Coordinates of C-alpha atoms in Angstrom, one line a residue:
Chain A
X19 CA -14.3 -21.1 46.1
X20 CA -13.3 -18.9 49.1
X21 CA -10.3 -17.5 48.9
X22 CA -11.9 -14.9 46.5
X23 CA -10.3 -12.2 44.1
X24 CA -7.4 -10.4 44.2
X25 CA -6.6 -7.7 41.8
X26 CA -2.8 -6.3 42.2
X27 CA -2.8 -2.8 41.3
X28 CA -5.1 -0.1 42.3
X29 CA -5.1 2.2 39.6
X30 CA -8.1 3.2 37.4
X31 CA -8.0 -0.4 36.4
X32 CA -8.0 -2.5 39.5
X33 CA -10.3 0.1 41.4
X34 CA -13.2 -0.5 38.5
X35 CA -13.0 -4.3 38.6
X36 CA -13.0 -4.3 42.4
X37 CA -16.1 -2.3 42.2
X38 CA -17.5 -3.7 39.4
X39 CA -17.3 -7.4 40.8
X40 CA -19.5 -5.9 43.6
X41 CA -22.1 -4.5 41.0
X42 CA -22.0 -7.9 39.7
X43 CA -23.5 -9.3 42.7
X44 CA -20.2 -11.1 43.4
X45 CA -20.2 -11.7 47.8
X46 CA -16.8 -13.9 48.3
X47 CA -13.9 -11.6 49.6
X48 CA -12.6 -9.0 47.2
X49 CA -9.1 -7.9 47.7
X50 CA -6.9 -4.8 46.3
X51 CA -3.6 -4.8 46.7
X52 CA -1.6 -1.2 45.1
X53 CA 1.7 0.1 46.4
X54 CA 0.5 3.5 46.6
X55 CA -0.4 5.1 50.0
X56 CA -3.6 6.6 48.7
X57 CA -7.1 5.0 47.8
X58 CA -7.2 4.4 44.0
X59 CA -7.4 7.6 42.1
X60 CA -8.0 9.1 39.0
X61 CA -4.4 9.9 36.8
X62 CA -5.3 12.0 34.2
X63 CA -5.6 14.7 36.3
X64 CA -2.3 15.0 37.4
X65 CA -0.4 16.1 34.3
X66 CA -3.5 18.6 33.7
X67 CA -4.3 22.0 34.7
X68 CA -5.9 21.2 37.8
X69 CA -2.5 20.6 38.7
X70 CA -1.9 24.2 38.5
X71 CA -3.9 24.9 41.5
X72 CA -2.3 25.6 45.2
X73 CA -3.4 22.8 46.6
X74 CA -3.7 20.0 44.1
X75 CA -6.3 17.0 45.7
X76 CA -6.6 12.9 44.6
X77 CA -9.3 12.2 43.0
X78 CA -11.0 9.2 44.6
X79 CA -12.5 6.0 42.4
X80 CA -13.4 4.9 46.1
X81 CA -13.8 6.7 49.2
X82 CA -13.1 4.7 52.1
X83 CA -16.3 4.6 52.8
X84 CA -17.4 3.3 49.6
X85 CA -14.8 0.6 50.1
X86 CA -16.1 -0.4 53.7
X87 CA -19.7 -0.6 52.8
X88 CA -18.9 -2.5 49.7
X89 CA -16.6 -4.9 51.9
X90 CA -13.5 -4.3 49.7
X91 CA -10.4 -4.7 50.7
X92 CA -7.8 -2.4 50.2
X93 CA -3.7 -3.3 51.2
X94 CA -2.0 0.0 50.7
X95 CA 1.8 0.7 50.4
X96 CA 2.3 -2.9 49.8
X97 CA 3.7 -4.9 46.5
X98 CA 3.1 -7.8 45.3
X99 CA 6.8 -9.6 45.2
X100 CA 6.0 -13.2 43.6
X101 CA 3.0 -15.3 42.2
X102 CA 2.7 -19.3 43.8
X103 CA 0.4 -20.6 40.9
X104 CA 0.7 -24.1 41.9
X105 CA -0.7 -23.0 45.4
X106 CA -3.1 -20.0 44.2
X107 CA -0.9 -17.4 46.3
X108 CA 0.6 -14.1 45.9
X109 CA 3.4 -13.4 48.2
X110 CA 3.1 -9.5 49.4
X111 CA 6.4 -7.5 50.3
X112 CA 5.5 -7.7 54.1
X113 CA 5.8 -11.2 53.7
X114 CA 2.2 -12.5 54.3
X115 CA 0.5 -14.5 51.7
X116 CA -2.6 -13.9 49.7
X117 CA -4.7 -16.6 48.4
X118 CA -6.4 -16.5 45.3
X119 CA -9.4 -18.4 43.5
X120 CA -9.2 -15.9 40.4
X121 CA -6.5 -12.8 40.0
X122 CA -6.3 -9.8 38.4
X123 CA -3.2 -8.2 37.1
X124 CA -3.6 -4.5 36.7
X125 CA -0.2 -3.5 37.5
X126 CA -0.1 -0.5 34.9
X127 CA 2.7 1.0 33.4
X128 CA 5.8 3.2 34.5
X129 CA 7.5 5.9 33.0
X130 CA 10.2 4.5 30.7
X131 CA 13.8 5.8 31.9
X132 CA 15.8 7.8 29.9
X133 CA 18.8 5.6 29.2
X134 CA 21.7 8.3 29.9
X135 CA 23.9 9.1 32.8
X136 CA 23.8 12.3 34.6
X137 CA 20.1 12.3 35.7
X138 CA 20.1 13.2 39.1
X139 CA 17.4 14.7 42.0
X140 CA 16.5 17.4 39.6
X141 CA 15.4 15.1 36.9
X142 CA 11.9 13.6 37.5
X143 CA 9.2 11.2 36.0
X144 CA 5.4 11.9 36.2
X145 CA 3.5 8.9 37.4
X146 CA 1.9 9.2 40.7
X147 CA 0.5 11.8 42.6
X148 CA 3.5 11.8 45.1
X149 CA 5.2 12.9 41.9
X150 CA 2.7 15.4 40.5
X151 CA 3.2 17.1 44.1
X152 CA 6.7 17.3 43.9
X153 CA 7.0 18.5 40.4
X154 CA 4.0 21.3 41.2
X155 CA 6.7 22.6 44.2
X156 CA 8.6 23.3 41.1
X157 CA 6.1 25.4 38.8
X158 CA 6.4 28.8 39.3
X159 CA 6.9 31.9 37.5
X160 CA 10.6 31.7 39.1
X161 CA 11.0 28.7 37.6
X162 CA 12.6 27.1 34.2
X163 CA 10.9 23.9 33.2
X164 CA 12.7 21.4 30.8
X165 CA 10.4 18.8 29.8
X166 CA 12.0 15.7 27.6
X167 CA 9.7 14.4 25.3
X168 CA 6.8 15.7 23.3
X169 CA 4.1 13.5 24.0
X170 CA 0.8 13.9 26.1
X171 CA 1.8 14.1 29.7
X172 CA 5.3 16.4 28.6
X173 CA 2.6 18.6 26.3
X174 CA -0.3 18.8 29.5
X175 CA 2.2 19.7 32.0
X176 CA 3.6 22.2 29.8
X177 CA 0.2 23.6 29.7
X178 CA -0.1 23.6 33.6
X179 CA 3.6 25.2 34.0
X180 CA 2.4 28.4 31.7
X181 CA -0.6 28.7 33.7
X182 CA 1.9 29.3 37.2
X183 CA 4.2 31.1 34.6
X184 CA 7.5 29.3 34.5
X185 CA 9.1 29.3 31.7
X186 CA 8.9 25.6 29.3
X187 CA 11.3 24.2 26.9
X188 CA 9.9 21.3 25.3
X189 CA 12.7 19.0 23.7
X190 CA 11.7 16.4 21.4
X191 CA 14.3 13.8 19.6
X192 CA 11.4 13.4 16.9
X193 CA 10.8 16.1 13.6
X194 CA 7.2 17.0 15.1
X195 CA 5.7 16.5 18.6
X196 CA 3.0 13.9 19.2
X197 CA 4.3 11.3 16.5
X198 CA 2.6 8.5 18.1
X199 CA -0.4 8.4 17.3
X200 CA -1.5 11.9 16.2
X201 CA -1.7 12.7 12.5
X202 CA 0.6 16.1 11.9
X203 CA -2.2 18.4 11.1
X204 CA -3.5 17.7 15.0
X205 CA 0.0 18.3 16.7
X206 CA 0.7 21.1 14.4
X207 CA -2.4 23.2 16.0
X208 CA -1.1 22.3 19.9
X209 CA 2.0 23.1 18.3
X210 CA 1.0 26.5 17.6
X211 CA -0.9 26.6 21.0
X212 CA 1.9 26.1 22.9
X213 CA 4.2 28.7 21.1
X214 CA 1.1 31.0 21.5
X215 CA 1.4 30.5 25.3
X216 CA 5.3 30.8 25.4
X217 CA 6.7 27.7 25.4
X218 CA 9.9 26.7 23.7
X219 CA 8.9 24.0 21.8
X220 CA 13.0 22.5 20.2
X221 CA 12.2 19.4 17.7
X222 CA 14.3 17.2 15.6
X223 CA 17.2 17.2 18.4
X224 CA 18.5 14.6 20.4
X225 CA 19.9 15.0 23.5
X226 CA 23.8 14.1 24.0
X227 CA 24.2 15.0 27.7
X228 CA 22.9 16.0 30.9
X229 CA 24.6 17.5 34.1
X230 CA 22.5 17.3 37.1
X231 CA 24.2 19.6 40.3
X232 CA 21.2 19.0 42.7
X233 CA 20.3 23.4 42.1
X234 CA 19.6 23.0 37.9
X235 CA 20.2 20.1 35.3
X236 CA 21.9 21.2 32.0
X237 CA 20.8 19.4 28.8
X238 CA 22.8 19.8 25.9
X239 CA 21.6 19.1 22.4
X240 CA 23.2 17.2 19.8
X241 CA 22.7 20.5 17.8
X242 CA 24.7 22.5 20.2
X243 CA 22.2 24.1 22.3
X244 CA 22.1 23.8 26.1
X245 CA 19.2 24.2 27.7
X246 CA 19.5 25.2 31.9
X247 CA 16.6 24.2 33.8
X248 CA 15.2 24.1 37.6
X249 CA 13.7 20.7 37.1
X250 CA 14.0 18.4 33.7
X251 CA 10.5 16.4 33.5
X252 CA 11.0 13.3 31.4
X253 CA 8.2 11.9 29.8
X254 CA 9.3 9.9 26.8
X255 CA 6.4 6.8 27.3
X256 CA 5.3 4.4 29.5
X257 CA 6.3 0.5 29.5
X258 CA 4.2 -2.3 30.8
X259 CA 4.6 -3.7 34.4
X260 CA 5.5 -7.4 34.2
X261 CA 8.1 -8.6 36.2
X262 CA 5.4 -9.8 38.6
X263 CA 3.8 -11.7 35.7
X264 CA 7.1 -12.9 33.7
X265 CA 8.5 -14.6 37.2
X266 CA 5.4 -16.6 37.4
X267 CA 5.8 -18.0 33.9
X268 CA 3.3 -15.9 32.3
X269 CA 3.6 -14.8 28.6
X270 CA 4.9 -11.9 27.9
X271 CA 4.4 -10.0 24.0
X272 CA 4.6 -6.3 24.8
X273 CA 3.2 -6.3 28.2
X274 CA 1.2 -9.4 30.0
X275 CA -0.2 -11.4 27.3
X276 CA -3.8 -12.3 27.0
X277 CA -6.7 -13.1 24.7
X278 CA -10.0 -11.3 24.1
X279 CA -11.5 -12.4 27.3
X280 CA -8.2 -10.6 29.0
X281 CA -6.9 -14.7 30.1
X282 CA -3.4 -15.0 31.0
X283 CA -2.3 -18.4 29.9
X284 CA -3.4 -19.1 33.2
X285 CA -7.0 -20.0 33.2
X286 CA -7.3 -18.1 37.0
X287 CA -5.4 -15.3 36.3
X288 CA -6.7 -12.4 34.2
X289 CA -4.6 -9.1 33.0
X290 CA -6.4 -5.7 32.4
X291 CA -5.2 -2.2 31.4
X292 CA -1.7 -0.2 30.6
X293 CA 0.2 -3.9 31.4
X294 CA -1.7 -6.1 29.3
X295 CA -1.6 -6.9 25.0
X296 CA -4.5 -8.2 23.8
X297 CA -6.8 -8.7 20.2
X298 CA -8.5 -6.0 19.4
X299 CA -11.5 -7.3 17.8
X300 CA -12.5 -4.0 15.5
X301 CA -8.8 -4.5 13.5
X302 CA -9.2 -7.7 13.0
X303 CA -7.5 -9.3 16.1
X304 CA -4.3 -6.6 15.9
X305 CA -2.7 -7.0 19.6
X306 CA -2.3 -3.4 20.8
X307 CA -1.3 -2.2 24.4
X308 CA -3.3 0.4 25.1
X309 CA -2.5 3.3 27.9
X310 CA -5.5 5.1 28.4
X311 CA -7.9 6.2 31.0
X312 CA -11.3 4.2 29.3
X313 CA -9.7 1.8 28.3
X314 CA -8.3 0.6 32.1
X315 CA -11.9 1.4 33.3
X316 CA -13.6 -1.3 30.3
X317 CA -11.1 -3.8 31.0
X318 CA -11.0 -3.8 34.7
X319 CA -14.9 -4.2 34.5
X320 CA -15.0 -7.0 31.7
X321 CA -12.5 -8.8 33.6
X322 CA -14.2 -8.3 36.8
X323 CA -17.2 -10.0 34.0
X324 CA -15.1 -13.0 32.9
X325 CA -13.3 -13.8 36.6
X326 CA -17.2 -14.6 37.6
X327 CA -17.6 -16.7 34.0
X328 CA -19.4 -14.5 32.5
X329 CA -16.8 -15.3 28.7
X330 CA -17.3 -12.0 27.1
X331 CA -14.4 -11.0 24.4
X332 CA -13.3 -7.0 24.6
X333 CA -15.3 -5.6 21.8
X334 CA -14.5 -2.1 22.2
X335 CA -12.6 1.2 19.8
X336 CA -9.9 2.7 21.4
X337 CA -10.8 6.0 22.5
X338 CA -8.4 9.1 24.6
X339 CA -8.2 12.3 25.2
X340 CA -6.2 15.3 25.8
X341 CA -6.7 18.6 27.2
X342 CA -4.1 21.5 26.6
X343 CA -5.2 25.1 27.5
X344 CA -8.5 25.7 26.2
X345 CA -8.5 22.9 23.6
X346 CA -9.3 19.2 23.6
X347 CA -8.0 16.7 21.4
X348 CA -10.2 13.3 21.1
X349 CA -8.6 10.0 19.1
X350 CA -11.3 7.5 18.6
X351 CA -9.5 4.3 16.7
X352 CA -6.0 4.0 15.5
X353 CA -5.2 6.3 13.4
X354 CA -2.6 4.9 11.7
X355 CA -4.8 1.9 10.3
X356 CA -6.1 4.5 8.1
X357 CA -4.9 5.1 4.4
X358 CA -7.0 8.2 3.4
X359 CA -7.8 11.5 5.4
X360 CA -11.2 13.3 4.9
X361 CA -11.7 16.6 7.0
X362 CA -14.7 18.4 8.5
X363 CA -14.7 21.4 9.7
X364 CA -16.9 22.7 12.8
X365 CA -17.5 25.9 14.2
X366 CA -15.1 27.7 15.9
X367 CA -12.2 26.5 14.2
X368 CA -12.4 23.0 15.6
X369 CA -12.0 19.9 12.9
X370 CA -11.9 16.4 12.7
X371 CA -10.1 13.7 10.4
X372 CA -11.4 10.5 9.3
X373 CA -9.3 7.6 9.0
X374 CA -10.2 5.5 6.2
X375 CA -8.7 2.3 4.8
X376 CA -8.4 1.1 1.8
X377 CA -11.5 -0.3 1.3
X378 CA -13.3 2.6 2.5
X379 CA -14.1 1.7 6.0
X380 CA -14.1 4.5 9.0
X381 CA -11.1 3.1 11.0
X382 CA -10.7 6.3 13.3
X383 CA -11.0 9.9 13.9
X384 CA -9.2 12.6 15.5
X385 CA -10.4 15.8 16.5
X386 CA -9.7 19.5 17.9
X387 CA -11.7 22.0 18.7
X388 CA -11.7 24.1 21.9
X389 CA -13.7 22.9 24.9
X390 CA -15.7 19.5 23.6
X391 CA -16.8 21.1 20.6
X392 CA -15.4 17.9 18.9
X393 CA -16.7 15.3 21.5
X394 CA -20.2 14.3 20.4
X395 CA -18.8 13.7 16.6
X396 CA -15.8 11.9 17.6
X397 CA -18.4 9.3 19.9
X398 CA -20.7 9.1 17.1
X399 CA -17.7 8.3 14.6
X400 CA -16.3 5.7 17.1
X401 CA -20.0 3.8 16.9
X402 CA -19.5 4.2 13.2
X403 CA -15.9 2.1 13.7
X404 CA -17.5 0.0 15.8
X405 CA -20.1 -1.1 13.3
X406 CA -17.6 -0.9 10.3
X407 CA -19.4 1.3 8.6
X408 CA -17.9 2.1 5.2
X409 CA -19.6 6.4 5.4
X410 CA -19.1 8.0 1.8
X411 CA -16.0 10.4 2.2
X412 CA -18.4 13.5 1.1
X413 CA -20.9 12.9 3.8
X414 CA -18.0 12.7 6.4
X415 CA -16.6 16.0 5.2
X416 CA -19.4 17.7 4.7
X417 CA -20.8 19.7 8.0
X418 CA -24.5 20.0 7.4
X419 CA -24.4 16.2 6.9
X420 CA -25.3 15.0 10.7
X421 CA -22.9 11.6 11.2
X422 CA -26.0 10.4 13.4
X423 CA -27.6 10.2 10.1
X424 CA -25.3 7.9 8.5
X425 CA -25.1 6.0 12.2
X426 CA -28.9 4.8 11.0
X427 CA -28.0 4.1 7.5
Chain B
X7 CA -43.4 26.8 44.3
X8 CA -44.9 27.8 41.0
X9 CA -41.2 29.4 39.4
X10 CA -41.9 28.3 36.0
X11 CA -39.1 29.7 33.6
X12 CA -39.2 30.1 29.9
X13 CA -36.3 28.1 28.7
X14 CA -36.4 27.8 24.3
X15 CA -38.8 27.4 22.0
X16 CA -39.6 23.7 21.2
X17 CA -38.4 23.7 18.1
X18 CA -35.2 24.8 19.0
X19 CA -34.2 21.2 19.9
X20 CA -33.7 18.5 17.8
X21 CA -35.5 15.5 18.6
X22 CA -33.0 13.0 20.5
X23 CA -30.9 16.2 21.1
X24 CA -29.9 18.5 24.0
X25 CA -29.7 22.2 24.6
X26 CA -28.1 24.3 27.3
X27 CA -30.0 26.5 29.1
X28 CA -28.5 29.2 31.5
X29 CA -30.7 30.9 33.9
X30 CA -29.8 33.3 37.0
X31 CA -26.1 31.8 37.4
X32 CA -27.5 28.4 37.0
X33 CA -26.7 26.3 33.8
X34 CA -29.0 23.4 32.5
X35 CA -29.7 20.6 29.8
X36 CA -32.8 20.7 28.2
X37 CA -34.0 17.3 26.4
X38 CA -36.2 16.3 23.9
X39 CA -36.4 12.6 23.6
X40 CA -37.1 10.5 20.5
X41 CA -40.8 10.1 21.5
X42 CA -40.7 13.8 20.7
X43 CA -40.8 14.6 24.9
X44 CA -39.3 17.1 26.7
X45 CA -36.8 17.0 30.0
X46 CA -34.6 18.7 32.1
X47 CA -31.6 18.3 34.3
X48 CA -28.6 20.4 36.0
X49 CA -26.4 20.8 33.1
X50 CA -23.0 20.0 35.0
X51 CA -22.0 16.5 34.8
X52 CA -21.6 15.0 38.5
X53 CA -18.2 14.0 37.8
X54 CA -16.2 17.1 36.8
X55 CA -18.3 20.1 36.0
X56 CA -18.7 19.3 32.1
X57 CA -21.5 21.0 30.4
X58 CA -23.7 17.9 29.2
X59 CA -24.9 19.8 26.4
X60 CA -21.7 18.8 24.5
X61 CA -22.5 15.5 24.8
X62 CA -24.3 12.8 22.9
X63 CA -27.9 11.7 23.4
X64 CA -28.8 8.1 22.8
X65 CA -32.5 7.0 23.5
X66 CA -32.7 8.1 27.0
X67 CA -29.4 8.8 28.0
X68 CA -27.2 11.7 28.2
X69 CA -23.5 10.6 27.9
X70 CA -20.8 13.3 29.2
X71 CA -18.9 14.7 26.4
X72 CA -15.7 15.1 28.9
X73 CA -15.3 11.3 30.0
X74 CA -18.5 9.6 29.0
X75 CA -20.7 9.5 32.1
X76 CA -23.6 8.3 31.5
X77 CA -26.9 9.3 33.0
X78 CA -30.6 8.7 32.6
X79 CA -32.0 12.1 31.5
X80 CA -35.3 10.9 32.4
X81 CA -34.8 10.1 35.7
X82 CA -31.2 11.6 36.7
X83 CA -29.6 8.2 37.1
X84 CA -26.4 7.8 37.0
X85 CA -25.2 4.8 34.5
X86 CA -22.0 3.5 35.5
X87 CA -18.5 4.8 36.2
X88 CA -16.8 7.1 35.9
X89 CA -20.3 9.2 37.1
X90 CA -21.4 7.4 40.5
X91 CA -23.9 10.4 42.0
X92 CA -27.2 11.2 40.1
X93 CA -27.8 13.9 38.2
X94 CA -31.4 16.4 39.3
X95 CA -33.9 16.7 37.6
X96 CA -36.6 19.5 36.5
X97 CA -40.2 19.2 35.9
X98 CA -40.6 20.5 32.1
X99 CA -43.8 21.8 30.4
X100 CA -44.7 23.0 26.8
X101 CA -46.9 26.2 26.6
X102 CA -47.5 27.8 23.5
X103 CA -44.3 26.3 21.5
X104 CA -42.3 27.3 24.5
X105 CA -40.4 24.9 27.0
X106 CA -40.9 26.1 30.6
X107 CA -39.1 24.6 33.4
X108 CA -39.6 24.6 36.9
X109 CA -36.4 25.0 38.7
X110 CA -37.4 25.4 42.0

């Protein structure tokens, strides 16, 4: 064993298992390949308000420093082209060869395309900090913002564009933002948040063509509305990356395929992250592709675990977040697994709603409040779905009941 | 240095439970353990400037309500990503029923 790790992709995911094979004591060579120029950063900042400053900056995982002294590796700029699994090799796009004893796949996702004709250079995707700069350019009070699709990053960069004071269309094929996911009573108080702040929030229309001139994109609505914008930001989801993984034979079920341990079929190469579908344990082995910040960082290290042996099964509840002006929305669980809805209200008009299914047990929460006021009850509730606690409905809705108590019951 | 300050009353905090203090521009968290003792730390998280009051205490940590960072209250270490640099900490006393803290 001394060809060492490689982990393609240098996201949230990869960054965390590079490290975290390091704070396992792990000393062969640790390599990182991501296509990116930059050092592996943090995403979720760049569809946030931070965005909305002058001079938006990366936020490291790993300085270079931090990189050097831990002797990591980092190939920037660079893809990974092909996978030689006979030979233990991964072919780079400047042609040299990597050899492997264990990899990790944490090639992420990509925005998925909007399958219509007419896009053009005023019609962008949010992925990368390259392309959070270039859309920022765009954000200003002079400017008319289109965003396609009513999901989290269309919803937080509509946040970020009031804040410079452009004006924000929101268009949404769907009869309510946030359908995936989100139970309506959530969306329908960011809903009113956003119409608060000014945006244009158009629902329950599809789009049936778009004209791109280079200057401004016109969309026009099945309904008969156009909509003239500066720059059109599409963010209708994200789809796995597995090309990489698919040409080497790899199975693929809604992203890279792999088992609790996050094993490719391929007993030295491991999948973590936005690209992977695995068993999630707390639904009874339900595989689930999950794109979310925690959820790359847990994988990347319990792969970074099992490529050193270590045979640990992912054991964790989904968790994410969202920030939108001054509110935050946390999702512990999968919503829809539930089958009953009880409320509690908190001070200062923040609530949360817990999932239940049929046979009583907590099977998620989702919560709103401004600032974190929903964040310690939404982690205690997520302990409570991890033990599969079955909490009497009155307790949960009931505000001078504290869920830590029913955490010790 | 002798700049004791007079943060809450004792009883104020639950026990395993955390309190914000703010004090001359400076914000902190103020921690009763559930050995019934008390601690203090800056009250930002390391990682982005969350209030750690928010947040959840288990035994002797302090997990970030923003990202959940985890720290040692105790001792100010930082307990795995995303928080990497170490959070300061306060010597606390109890006076009277009252939690000073010397923030030096």
């Amino acid at each position: 064993m001394t060809n060492g790790m490689v982990i393609i992709g240098a996201g949230e995911c990869g960054g965390r298992a590079a490290l975290a094979l390091r704070d396992l004591g792990y000393d062969g060579p640790v390599t990182l390949v991501g296509d990116e120029p930059h050092l592996p950063y943090e995403r979720p900042p760049l569809s946030k308000e931070a965005m909305a400053s002058d001079a938006p900056v990366i936020k490291a995982i790993a300085s270079d420093e931090i990189l050097a002294e831990r002797s990591i590796r980092h190939i920037h700029s660079v893809q990974a082209v092909a996978i030689d699994r006979a030979a233990h090799l991964v072919r780079l796009s400047d042609g040299s060869d990597l050899p492997y004893d264990k990899l990790l796949l944490a090639t992420g996702s990509t925005p998925r395309k909007l399958p219509m004709p007419g896009l053009g250079p005023r019609c962008v995707y949010l992925r990368t900090f390259n392309d959070a700069l270039a859309i920022r350019a765009h954000l200003s009070a002079r400017n008319r913002i289109a965003i396609v699709g009513g999901g989290f990053i269309g919803l937080e960069l509509a946040a970020a564009a009031r804040r410079l004071g452009a004006a924000v269309t929101v268009i949404e094929a769907q009869p309510r933002i946030l359908m995936r996911g989100v139970p309506a009573e959530i969306a329908k108080v960011i809903h009113e948040a956003h119409e608060a702040e000014g945006v244009k929030i158009l629902c329950g229309d599809g789009i049936a063509a778009i004209a791109d001139d280079g200057a401004e994109v016109r969309i026009a609505l099945a309904g008969g509305l156009d909509i003239v914008a500066d720059l059109a930001v599409i963010g209708i989801g994200a789809v796995p990356v597995i090309g990489l993984a698919a040409e080497a034979g790899l199975t693929i079920d809604n992203g890279i395929a792999v088992d609790a341990g996050l094993r490719t079929g391929d007993p030295a190469i491991f999948a973590a992250g936005d690209c992977c579908s695995f068993p999630l344990a707390v639904y009874g082995g339900r595989r689930v592709r999950l794109e979310a910040w925690r959820n790359a960082q847990e994988q990347g290290a319990l792969a970074a675990r099992n490529m050193l042996g270590a045979g640990e099964s992912h054991a964790a509840v989904p968790w994410f977040w969202s920030d939108q002006y001054g509110l935050t929305l946390q999702i512990s669980g999968l919503s829809d697994e539930g089958r009953s809805t009880v409320r509690r209200d908190l001070d200062d008009g923040a609530f949360i709603l817990f999932h239940l299914a049929e046979d009583g047990r907590l099977v998620a929460a989702s919560g709103i409040g401004p600032g974190n006021t929903v964040a310690r009850d939404i982690r205690l509730a997520e302990m409570l779905i991890a033990k599969r606690a079955k909490p009497a409905p009155e307790a949960l809705g009931s505000q001078t009941v504290k869920l830590k108590s029913l955490l010790a019951a | 240095m002798s700049d004791w300050v007079e943060a809450c009353d004792a009883e104020d905090i639950d026990e395993e439970d955390v309190m914000r203090f703010d004090h001359e521009g400076r914000t902190f968290a103020i921690y009763r353990s559930p050995d019934d003792e008390y601690f203090a730390t800056d009250g930002l998280c390391t990682h982005e400037k969350v209030h750690l009051a928010d947040g959840l205490v288990m035994d002797d940590i302090i997990e970030c309500p923003k990202h959940n960072g985890r720290f040692n209250y105790k001792t100010g270490a930082a307990r795995g990503a995303p928080v990497c640099v170490n959070l300061r900490t306060y010597p606390v006393k109890l006076d009277a029923g009252k939690i000073l803290i010397q923030i030096g």
